[in-house]
CSV table of C-alpha atoms and ligand atoms in Angstrom, one decimal:
chain,number,residue,atom,x,y,z
A,1,MET,CA,38.6,24.1,-113.6
A,2,SER,CA,35.8,22.2,-114.5
A,3,LYS,CA,36.0,18.6,-114.7
A,4,LYS,CA,35.1,16.6,-117.9
A,5,SER,CA,31.8,15.5,-118.9
A,6,ARG,CA,32.1,11.7,-119.0
A,7,LEU,CA,29.7,10.0,-121.6
A,8,ALA,CA,28.1,6.6,-121.8
A,9,ILE,CA,27.0,5.0,-125.2
A,10,LEU,CA,24.2,2.1,-125.2
A,11,ALA,CA,24.5,0.3,-128.5
A,12,SER,CA,22.7,-2.9,-129.6
A,13,GLY,CA,24.6,-3.5,-133.2
A,14,SER,CA,27.2,-2.9,-135.6
A,15,GLY,CA,28.2,0.8,-133.7
A,16,SER,CA,29.5,3.0,-136.8
A,17,ASN,CA,27.8,5.6,-135.3
A,18,ALA,CA,29.3,4.9,-131.6
A,19,GLU,CA,32.6,5.1,-133.6
A,20,ALA,CA,32.1,8.3,-135.2
A,21,ILE,CA,31.4,9.4,-131.5
A,22,LEU,CA,34.6,7.6,-130.0
A,23,ASN,CA,36.4,9.1,-132.7
A,24,TYR,CA,35.2,12.8,-132.3
A,25,PHE,CA,35.6,13.0,-128.7
A,26,ARG,CA,39.4,11.1,-128.7
A,27,ASP,CA,41.3,13.9,-127.6
A,28,HIS,CA,38.2,16.3,-126.6
A,29,SER,CA,39.4,18.8,-124.1
A,30,GLU,CA,35.4,18.8,-121.9
A,31,ILE,CA,34.0,15.4,-122.8
A,32,GLU,CA,35.2,11.9,-122.8
A,33,VAL,CA,33.6,8.8,-123.6
A,34,ALA,CA,33.8,6.7,-120.5
A,35,LEU,CA,31.8,3.6,-121.0
A,36,LEU,CA,30.2,1.5,-123.8
A,37,MET,CA,26.9,-0.4,-122.9
A,38,SER,CA,25.3,-3.1,-124.8
A,39,ASN,CA,22.5,-5.5,-124.6
A,40,ASN,CA,24.1,-7.8,-127.1
A,41,PRO,CA,26.9,-9.7,-126.3
A,42,GLN,CA,27.7,-10.3,-130.1
A,43,ALA,CA,27.4,-6.6,-131.1
A,44,TYR,CA,30.3,-5.5,-133.3
A,45,VAL,CA,30.3,-2.4,-131.4
A,46,LEU,CA,31.8,-4.2,-128.3
A,47,GLU,CA,34.9,-4.5,-130.7
A,48,ARG,CA,34.8,-1.1,-131.7
A,49,ALA,CA,34.9,0.0,-127.8
A,50,ARG,CA,38.0,-2.4,-127.5
A,51,LYS,CA,39.9,-0.8,-130.3
A,52,PHE,CA,39.4,2.5,-128.6
A,53,ASP,CA,40.3,1.1,-125.1
A,54,ILE,CA,37.0,2.2,-123.8
A,55,PRO,CA,35.4,-0.4,-121.1
A,56,SER,CA,32.3,-1.8,-122.1
A,57,LYS,CA,29.7,-3.6,-120.1
A,58,VAL,CA,26.8,-6.1,-121.5
A,59,PHE,CA,23.3,-6.4,-119.4
A,60,SER,CA,20.6,-8.5,-119.7
A,61,ARG,CA,16.9,-7.3,-119.9
A,62,ALA,CA,16.4,-8.2,-116.1
A,63,GLU,CA,19.8,-5.9,-115.2
A,64,PHE,CA,18.8,-3.2,-117.5
A,65,ASN,CA,15.5,-2.9,-115.7
A,66,GLN,CA,17.1,-3.0,-112.2
A,67,LYS,CA,17.9,0.2,-110.7
A,68,GLU,CA,20.7,-0.9,-108.5
A,69,ALA,CA,22.7,-2.9,-111.2
A,70,MET,CA,22.6,-0.3,-113.8
A,71,MET,CA,22.8,2.8,-111.4
A,72,LYS,CA,25.9,1.3,-109.8
A,73,TRP,CA,27.5,0.4,-113.1
A,74,LEU,CA,26.9,4.3,-114.3
A,75,ASN,CA,27.8,5.7,-110.8
A,76,GLU,CA,31.2,3.8,-111.0
A,77,GLU,CA,32.1,5.2,-113.8
A,78,LYS,CA,30.8,8.5,-112.8
A,79,ILE,CA,28.8,8.9,-116.2
A,80,THR,CA,27.1,12.3,-116.6
A,81,HIS,CA,25.4,11.9,-119.9
A,82,ILE,CA,24.4,9.1,-121.8
A,83,VAL,CA,23.6,9.0,-125.6
A,84,LEU,CA,21.7,6.0,-127.5
A,85,ALA,CA,23.3,4.7,-130.9
A,86,GLY,CA,21.6,2.1,-132.3
A,87,PHE,CA,19.9,0.9,-129.0
A,88,LEU,CA,16.8,-1.1,-129.3
A,89,TRP,CA,15.1,-1.4,-126.0
A,90,LEU,CA,12.8,1.2,-124.1
A,91,VAL,CA,14.9,3.3,-121.7
A,92,PRO,CA,13.2,2.6,-118.2
A,93,ASP,CA,11.8,5.4,-116.3
A,94,PHE,CA,14.3,5.3,-113.6
A,95,LEU,CA,17.3,5.9,-116.0
A,96,ILE,CA,15.2,9.0,-117.4
A,97,HIS,CA,14.7,10.2,-113.9
A,98,ALA,CA,18.3,9.7,-112.6
A,99,TYR,CA,19.6,11.6,-115.9
A,100,PRO,CA,16.9,14.4,-116.7
A,101,HIS,CA,17.6,15.7,-120.3
A,102,LYS,CA,20.8,14.1,-120.3
A,103,ILE,CA,20.0,11.2,-122.5
A,104,ILE,CA,19.9,11.5,-126.4
A,105,ASN,CA,18.9,9.4,-129.3
A,106,ILE,CA,19.4,9.3,-132.7
A,107,HIS,CA,16.9,8.1,-135.4
A,108,PRO,CA,17.5,7.7,-138.9
A,109,ALA,CA,14.2,9.4,-140.1
A,110,LEU,CA,12.4,12.9,-140.0
A,111,LEU,CA,10.4,12.2,-136.6
A,112,PRO,CA,7.5,12.2,-135.9
A,113,LYS,CA,7.3,10.2,-139.0
A,114,PHE,CA,8.6,6.7,-139.2
A,115,GLY,CA,9.4,6.4,-135.5
A,116,GLY,CA,8.0,4.2,-132.6
A,117,LYS,CA,8.3,0.7,-131.6
A,118,GLY,CA,9.5,-1.8,-134.4
A,119,MET,CA,10.8,1.2,-136.6
A,120,TYR,CA,14.7,0.5,-136.8
A,121,GLY,CA,17.3,-0.4,-139.0
A,122,ILE,CA,16.0,-0.9,-142.9
A,123,LYS,CA,12.6,-1.0,-141.6
A,124,VAL,CA,12.5,2.8,-141.6
A,125,HIS,CA,13.8,3.3,-145.0
A,126,GLU,CA,11.5,0.5,-146.4
A,127,ALA,CA,8.5,2.5,-145.2
A,128,VAL,CA,9.9,5.8,-146.3
A,129,LYS,CA,10.0,4.1,-149.8
A,130,LEU,CA,6.7,2.5,-149.7
A,131,ALA,CA,5.2,6.3,-148.6
A,132,GLN,CA,7.3,7.7,-151.6
A,133,GLU,CA,8.6,10.5,-149.6
A,134,LYS,CA,10.9,12.9,-151.6
A,135,GLU,CA,13.0,13.4,-148.4
A,136,THR,CA,14.2,11.6,-145.4
A,137,GLY,CA,16.9,12.2,-142.8
A,138,ILE,CA,17.8,11.9,-139.2
A,139,THR,CA,16.5,13.1,-135.9
A,140,ILE,CA,18.3,13.5,-132.8
A,141,HIS,CA,16.2,14.3,-129.6
A,142,VAL,CA,15.8,13.6,-126.1
A,143,VAL,CA,14.7,10.3,-124.6
A,144,ASN,CA,11.7,10.3,-122.7
A,145,GLU,CA,9.6,7.4,-121.7
A,146,LYS,CA,8.4,6.5,-125.2
A,147,TYR,CA,10.1,5.3,-128.3
A,148,ASP,CA,11.2,7.9,-130.3
A,149,ASP,CA,9.2,11.0,-128.8
A,150,GLY,CA,11.3,13.4,-126.9
A,151,GLU,CA,12.2,16.9,-127.6
A,152,ILE,CA,14.1,17.3,-130.9
A,153,LEU,CA,17.4,19.2,-131.2
A,154,PHE,CA,18.6,18.4,-134.3
A,155,GLN,CA,16.9,17.5,-138.0
A,156,GLY,CA,19.1,16.8,-141.1
A,157,LYS,CA,17.6,16.2,-144.3
A,158,CYS,CA,18.4,14.2,-147.7
A,159,ALA,CA,16.4,13.8,-150.8
A,160,VAL,CA,15.0,10.7,-151.9
A,161,GLU,CA,15.2,9.8,-155.6
A,162,GLU,CA,12.3,7.8,-157.2
A,163,SER,CA,14.9,5.2,-158.2
A,164,ASP,CA,16.5,5.0,-154.4
A,165,SER,CA,16.2,1.3,-153.0
A,166,PRO,CA,16.0,1.0,-149.3
A,167,THR,CA,19.7,-0.1,-149.0
A,168,GLU,CA,20.4,3.6,-150.8
A,169,ILE,CA,18.6,5.5,-148.6
A,170,ALA,CA,20.2,4.0,-145.7
A,171,ARG,CA,23.5,4.8,-147.1
A,172,LYS,CA,22.8,8.4,-147.5
A,173,VAL,CA,21.0,8.6,-144.0
A,174,VAL,CA,24.1,7.2,-142.3
A,175,LEU,CA,26.5,9.7,-143.8
A,176,LEU,CA,24.1,12.3,-142.5
A,177,GLU,CA,24.4,10.5,-138.8
A,178,HIS,CA,28.2,10.4,-138.8
A,179,ALA,CA,28.7,13.9,-139.6
A,180,ALA,CA,25.8,15.3,-137.2
A,181,TYR,CA,25.6,13.2,-134.4
A,182,PRO,CA,29.2,14.0,-132.7
A,183,LYS,CA,28.9,17.8,-132.8
A,184,VAL,CA,25.2,17.6,-131.7
A,185,ILE,CA,26.1,15.6,-128.7
A,186,GLU,CA,29.1,18.0,-128.3
A,187,LYS,CA,26.8,21.1,-128.5
A,188,TRP,CA,24.4,19.5,-126.0
A,189,ILE,CA,26.8,18.7,-123.3
A,190,LEU,CA,28.5,22.0,-123.0
A,191,ARG,CA,25.2,23.6,-123.1
A,192,ASN,CA,23.8,20.8,-119.9
A,193,PRO,CA,27.1,20.4,-118.3
A,194,PRO,CA,27.0,17.9,-115.1
A,195,ALA,CA,25.8,19.6,-111.9
A,196,GLY,CA,28.5,21.4,-109.9
A,197,ASN,CA,30.5,22.3,-113.5
A,198,ASN,CA,30.0,26.1,-114.1
B,1,GRF,C1,21.1,4.3,-136.6
B,1,GRF,O1,20.7,4.4,-138.2
B,1,GRF,C2,20.6,4.7,-135.6
B,1,GRF,O2,20.1,6.4,-136.0
B,1,GRF,C3,19.7,4.2,-135.4
B,1,GRF,O3,20.2,2.8,-135.2
B,1,GRF,C4,21.2,2.7,-136.6
B,1,GRF,C5,22.6,2.3,-135.9
B,1,GRF,O4,23.6,2.0,-136.8
B,1,GRF,N1,19.3,4.2,-134.1
B,1,GRF,P1,25.1,1.7,-136.0
B,1,GRF,O5,25.1,0.6,-135.0
B,1,GRF,O6,25.7,3.0,-135.5
B,1,GRF,O7,25.9,1.5,-137.2
């Protein structure tokens, strides 16, 4: 029988997506969330991890960019796949090479529009509003060495009404995120199992 895939979530903030993922995989037969990692010791996502009894690790920027430190934590927990859920730092090359096609991210807009460095949170939805877009949505993509740039695995759309404020757009988008991200993660992991599982 194949072993479970072991997922690490990297998050910098509130972690509502992390919570949706934690809920979805709570009793999954093939995938478990094994570690929550954050660059932000104040992040509410750490509280959510505690609630689910998931180990967490907070790291500094120096540690994040240091191969030995990061790989030690990931190897200790036998992490096979990584998902970014509201994680704001650029992923270093060594991590992308250590987890080829095994790191994904969610972005709250229809990439390639409204992505890149500095495009996060409400700024994305303000830019969508300013551009008078008729629709927006979410993009789930493989992580490469640039911000918001890797192969797109999934996009989901919602309408933007003229009267929608950026906050209202954010509200619609987050609903799409919570509904789609866990399922896309599941499909992606089952299609890309850890080496040795077949
Ligand atoms: C989400 O909109 C996600 O797309 C983006 O950051 C936000 C994180 O929100 N990358 P939360 O912390 O999961 O609530």
